């Protein structure tokens, strides 16, 4: 996935990676991938709730 698509996906969902352990350390690729993983988990949960409404 291209970096601009990753950024756009994170911006759409308001999920940006947390910076590293130091405040001035920028977020690394792994941090971005974890943010994307959170987005996909949320989308899967939404899909399941839509499929099986309470």
PDB file of N, CA and C in Angstrom:
ATOM      1  N   UNK A   1       0.850  -1.168   0.000  1.00  0.00           N
ATOM      2  CA  UNK A   1       0.000   0.000   0.000  1.00  0.00           C
ATOM      3  C   UNK A   1       0.903   1.240   0.000  1.00  0.00           C
ATOM      4  N   UNK A   2       0.546   2.190  -0.836  1.00  0.00           N
ATOM      5  CA  UNK A   2       1.348   3.406  -0.939  1.00  0.00           C
ATOM      6  C   UNK A   2       1.206   4.238   0.330  1.00  0.00           C
ATOM      7  N   UNK A   3       2.260   4.980   0.689  1.00  0.00           N
ATOM      8  CA  UNK A   3       2.202   5.794   1.914  1.00  0.00           C
ATOM      9  C   UNK A   3       1.049   6.789   1.937  1.00  0.00           C
ATOM     10  N   UNK A   4       0.712   7.396   0.782  1.00  0.00           N
ATOM     11  CA  UNK A   4      -0.373   8.372   0.791  1.00  0.00           C
ATOM     12  C   UNK A   4      -1.711   7.701   1.064  1.00  0.00           C
ATOM     13  N   UNK A   5      -1.876   6.456   0.626  1.00  0.00           N
ATOM     14  CA  UNK A   5      -3.123   5.733   0.924  1.00  0.00           C
ATOM     15  C   UNK A   5      -3.218   5.403   2.411  1.00  0.00           C
ATOM     16  N   UNK A   6      -2.091   5.050   2.993  1.00  0.00           N
ATOM     17  CA  UNK A   6      -2.062   4.765   4.431  1.00  0.00           C
ATOM     18  C   UNK A   6      -2.454   6.008   5.210  1.00  0.00           C
ATOM     19  N   UNK A   7      -1.859   7.140   4.848  1.00  0.00           N
ATOM     20  CA  UNK A   7      -2.157   8.391   5.545  1.00  0.00           C
ATOM     21  C   UNK A   7      -3.632   8.768   5.368  1.00  0.00           C
ATOM     22  N   UNK A   8      -4.144   8.622   4.156  1.00  0.00           N
ATOM     23  CA  UNK A   8      -5.547   8.979   3.881  1.00  0.00           C
ATOM     24  C   UNK A   8      -6.509   8.095   4.674  1.00  0.00           C
ATOM     25  N   UNK A   9      -6.219   6.809   4.751  1.00  0.00           N
ATOM     26  CA  UNK A   9      -7.058   5.892   5.515  1.00  0.00           C
ATOM     27  C   UNK A   9      -7.060   6.264   6.993  1.00  0.00           C
ATOM     28  N   UNK A  10      -5.889   6.561   7.529  1.00  0.00           N
ATOM     29  CA  UNK A  10      -5.795   6.956   8.934  1.00  0.00           C
ATOM     30  C   UNK A  10      -6.513   8.278   9.173  1.00  0.00           C
ATOM     31  N   UNK A  11      -6.402   9.203   8.239  1.00  0.00           N
ATOM     32  CA  UNK A  11      -7.061  10.500   8.400  1.00  0.00           C
ATOM     33  C   UNK A  11      -8.581  10.349   8.348  1.00  0.00           C
ATOM     34  N   UNK A  12      -9.083   9.472   7.477  1.00  0.00           N
ATOM     35  CA  UNK A  12     -10.520   9.260   7.370  1.00  0.00           C
ATOM     36  C   UNK A  12     -11.111   8.767   8.687  1.00  0.00           C
ATOM     37  N   UNK A  13     -10.388   7.896   9.369  1.00  0.00           N
ATOM     38  CA  UNK A  13     -10.901   7.294  10.589  1.00  0.00           C
ATOM     39  C   UNK A  13     -10.411   8.003  11.850  1.00  0.00           C
ATOM     40  N   UNK A  14      -9.625   9.049  11.674  1.00  0.00           N
ATOM     41  CA  UNK A  14      -9.122   9.772  12.834  1.00  0.00           C
ATOM     42  C   UNK A  14      -8.174   8.949  13.684  1.00  0.00           C
ATOM     43  N   UNK A  15      -7.544   7.980  13.079  1.00  0.00           N
ATOM     44  CA  UNK A  15      -6.598   7.122  13.791  1.00  0.00           C
ATOM     45  C   UNK A  15      -5.202   7.405  13.295  1.00  0.00           C
ATOM     46  N   UNK A  16      -4.417   8.026  14.118  1.00  0.00           N
ATOM     47  CA  UNK A  16      -3.033   8.263  13.763  1.00  0.00           C
ATOM     48  C   UNK A  16      -2.159   7.515  14.745  1.00  0.00           C
ATOM     49  N   UNK A  17      -1.023   7.047  14.291  1.00  0.00           N
ATOM     50  CA  UNK A  17      -0.159   6.286  15.184  1.00  0.00           C
ATOM     51  C   UNK A  17       0.365   7.139  16.324  1.00  0.00           C
ATOM     52  N   UNK A  18       0.521   6.500  17.441  1.00  0.00           N
ATOM     53  CA  UNK A  18       1.130   7.191  18.585  1.00  0.00           C
ATOM     54  C   UNK A  18       2.629   7.270  18.330  1.00  0.00           C
ATOM     55  N   UNK A  19       3.252   8.373  18.700  1.00  0.00           N
ATOM     56  CA  UNK A  19       4.704   8.424  18.525  1.00  0.00           C
ATOM     57  C   UNK A  19       5.405   7.389  19.403  1.00  0.00           C
ATOM     58  N   UNK A  20       6.662   7.219  19.160  1.00  0.00           N
ATOM     59  CA  UNK A  20       7.431   6.232  19.908  1.00  0.00           C
ATOM     60  C   UNK A  20       7.525   6.569  21.388  1.00  0.00           C
ATOM     61  N   UNK A  21       8.405   5.899  22.066  1.00  0.00           N
ATOM     62  CA  UNK A  21       8.504   6.067  23.516  1.00  0.00           C
ATOM     63  C   UNK A  21       8.937   7.474  23.904  1.00  0.00           C
ATOM     64  N   UNK A  22       9.703   8.131  23.061  1.00  0.00           N
ATOM     65  CA  UNK A  22      10.107   9.515  23.337  1.00  0.00           C
ATOM     66  C   UNK A  22       9.140  10.460  22.645  1.00  0.00           C
ATOM     67  N   UNK A  23       8.834  11.564  23.281  1.00  0.00           N
ATOM     68  CA  UNK A  23       7.869  12.494  22.700  1.00  0.00           C
ATOM     69  C   UNK A  23       8.317  13.066  21.367  1.00  0.00           C
ATOM     70  N   UNK A  24       9.616  13.270  21.205  1.00  0.00           N
ATOM     71  CA  UNK A  24      10.099  13.874  19.968  1.00  0.00           C
ATOM     72  C   UNK A  24      10.411  12.837  18.883  1.00  0.00           C
ATOM     73  N   UNK A  25      10.203  11.568  19.192  1.00  0.00           N
ATOM     74  CA  UNK A  25      10.481  10.522  18.211  1.00  0.00           C
ATOM     75  C   UNK A  25       9.277  10.378  17.283  1.00  0.00           C
ATOM     76  N   UNK A  26       9.472  10.474  15.971  1.00  0.00           N
ATOM     77  CA  UNK A  26       8.344  10.333  15.052  1.00  0.00           C
ATOM     78  C   UNK A  26       7.845   8.894  15.007  1.00  0.00           C
ATOM     79  N   UNK A  27       6.627   8.737  14.569  1.00  0.00           N
ATOM     80  CA  UNK A  27       6.047   7.399  14.456  1.00  0.00           C
ATOM     81  C   UNK A  27       6.754   6.646  13.337  1.00  0.00           C
ATOM     82  N   UNK A  28       7.062   5.414  13.597  1.00  0.00           N
ATOM     83  CA  UNK A  28       7.712   4.578  12.600  1.00  0.00           C
ATOM     84  C   UNK A  28       6.687   3.813  11.776  1.00  0.00           C
ATOM     85  N   UNK A  29       7.170   3.063  10.813  1.00  0.00           N
ATOM     86  CA  UNK A  29       6.287   2.305   9.932  1.00  0.00           C
ATOM     87  C   UNK A  29       5.436   1.321  10.721  1.00  0.00           C
ATOM     88  N   UNK A  30       6.026   0.675  11.714  1.00  0.00           N
ATOM     89  CA  UNK A  30       5.270  -0.289  12.507  1.00  0.00           C
ATOM     90  C   UNK A  30       4.107   0.388  13.242  1.00  0.00           C
ATOM     91  N   UNK A  31       4.318   1.627  13.709  1.00  0.00           N
ATOM     92  CA  UNK A  31       3.243   2.362  14.375  1.00  0.00           C
ATOM     93  C   UNK A  31       2.097   2.644  13.414  1.00  0.00           C
ATOM     94  N   UNK A  32       2.431   2.999  12.172  1.00  0.00           N
ATOM     95  CA  UNK A  32       1.391   3.230  11.170  1.00  0.00           C
ATOM     96  C   UNK A  32       0.642   1.934  10.870  1.00  0.00           C
ATOM     97  N   UNK A  33       1.363   0.831  10.776  1.00  0.00           N
ATOM     98  CA  UNK A  33       0.717  -0.447  10.482  1.00  0.00           C
ATOM     99  C   UNK A  33      -0.204  -0.875  11.621  1.00  0.00           C
ATOM    100  N   UNK A  34       0.175  -0.594  12.855  1.00  0.00           N
ATOM    101  CA  UNK A  34      -0.707  -0.906  13.983  1.00  0.00           C
ATOM    102  C   UNK A  34      -1.968  -0.053  13.945  1.00  0.00           C
ATOM    103  N   UNK A  35      -1.843   1.210  13.542  1.00  0.00           N
ATOM    104  CA  UNK A  35      -3.022   2.069  13.412  1.00  0.00           C
ATOM    105  C   UNK A  35      -3.956   1.526  12.336  1.00  0.00           C
ATOM    106  N   UNK A  36      -3.391   1.065  11.233  1.00  0.00           N
ATOM    107  CA  UNK A  36      -4.207   0.499  10.158  1.00  0.00           C
ATOM    108  C   UNK A  36      -4.872  -0.797  10.623  1.00  0.00           C
ATOM    109  N   UNK A  37      -4.155  -1.591  11.386  1.00  0.00           N
ATOM    110  CA  UNK A  37      -4.726  -2.823  11.924  1.00  0.00           C
ATOM    111  C   UNK A  37      -5.930  -2.502  12.809  1.00  0.00           C
ATOM    112  N   UNK A  38      -5.837  -1.459  13.616  1.00  0.00           N
ATOM    113  CA  UNK A  38      -6.973  -1.038  14.444  1.00  0.00           C
ATOM    114  C   UNK A  38      -8.165  -0.650  13.585  1.00  0.00           C
ATOM    115  N   UNK A  39      -7.906   0.053  12.481  1.00  0.00           N
ATOM    116  CA  UNK A  39      -8.988   0.466  11.584  1.00  0.00           C
ATOM    117  C   UNK A  39      -9.673  -0.752  10.995  1.00  0.00           C
ATOM    118  N   UNK A  40      -8.905  -1.723  10.510  1.00  0.00           N
ATOM    119  CA  UNK A  40      -9.504  -2.913   9.923  1.00  0.00           C
ATOM    120  C   UNK A  40     -10.274  -3.732  10.956  1.00  0.00           C
ATOM    121  N   UNK A  41      -9.794  -3.781  12.183  1.00  0.00           N
ATOM    122  CA  UNK A  41     -10.537  -4.475  13.235  1.00  0.00           C
ATOM    123  C   UNK A  41     -11.873  -3.789  13.497  1.00  0.00           C
ATOM    124  N   UNK A  42     -11.861  -2.454  13.494  1.00  0.00           N
ATOM    125  CA  UNK A  42     -13.105  -1.711  13.694  1.00  0.00           C
ATOM    126  C   UNK A  42     -14.073  -1.963  12.538  1.00  0.00           C
ATOM    127  N   UNK A  43     -13.558  -1.977  11.315  1.00  0.00           N
ATOM    128  CA  UNK A  43     -14.413  -2.248  10.162  1.00  0.00           C
ATOM    129  C   UNK A  43     -15.001  -3.654  10.221  1.00  0.00           C
ATOM    130  N   UNK A  44     -14.201  -4.631  10.631  1.00  0.00           N
ATOM    131  CA  UNK A  44     -14.712  -5.995  10.772  1.00  0.00           C
ATOM    132  C   UNK A  44     -15.809  -6.061  11.827  1.00  0.00           C
ATOM    133  N   UNK A  45     -15.619  -5.358  12.934  1.00  0.00           N
ATOM    134  CA  UNK A  45     -16.629  -5.351  13.995  1.00  0.00           C
ATOM    135  C   UNK A  45     -17.913  -4.697  13.495  1.00  0.00           C
ATOM    136  N   UNK A  46     -17.787  -3.604  12.751  1.00  0.00           N
ATOM    137  CA  UNK A  46     -18.981  -2.948  12.192  1.00  0.00           C
ATOM    138  C   UNK A  46     -19.713  -3.878  11.242  1.00  0.00           C
ATOM    139  N   UNK A  47     -18.956  -4.598  10.413  1.00  0.00           N
ATOM    140  CA  UNK A  47     -19.563  -5.521   9.462  1.00  0.00           C
ATOM    141  C   UNK A  47     -20.317  -6.631  10.190  1.00  0.00           C
ATOM    142  N   UNK A  48     -19.720  -7.156  11.240  1.00  0.00           N
ATOM    143  CA  UNK A  48     -20.389  -8.210  12.016  1.00  0.00           C
ATOM    144  C   UNK A  48     -21.650  -7.686  12.693  1.00  0.00           C
ATOM    145  N   UNK A  49     -21.589  -6.462  13.242  1.00  0.00           N
ATOM    146  CA  UNK A  49     -22.785  -5.894  13.880  1.00  0.00           C
ATOM    147  C   UNK A  49     -23.887  -5.656  12.858  1.00  0.00           C
ATOM    148  N   UNK A  50     -23.518  -5.273  11.632  1.00  0.00           N
ATOM    149  CA  UNK A  50     -24.516  -5.046  10.588  1.00  0.00           C
ATOM    150  C   UNK A  50     -25.117  -6.380  10.116  1.00  0.00           C
ATOM    151  N   UNK A  51     -24.300  -7.404  10.115  1.00  0.00           N
ATOM    152  CA  UNK A  51     -24.759  -8.706   9.649  1.00  0.00           C
ATOM    153  C   UNK A  51     -25.693  -9.351  10.664  1.00  0.00           C
ATOM    154  N   UNK A  52     -25.368  -9.195  11.937  1.00  0.00           N
ATOM    155  CA  UNK A  52     -26.170  -9.807  13.002  1.00  0.00           C
ATOM    156  C   UNK A  52     -26.638  -8.726  13.977  1.00  0.00           C
ATOM    157  N   UNK A  53     -27.662  -7.944  13.585  1.00  0.00           N
ATOM    158  CA  UNK A  53     -28.121  -6.902  14.510  1.00  0.00           C
ATOM    159  C   UNK A  53     -28.734  -7.515  15.765  1.00  0.00           C
ATOM    160  N   UNK A  54     -28.621  -6.782  16.849  1.00  0.00           N
ATOM    161  CA  UNK A  54     -29.121  -7.281  18.133  1.00  0.00           C
ATOM    162  C   UNK A  54     -30.625  -7.227  18.212  1.00  0.00           C
TER     163      UNK A  54
END
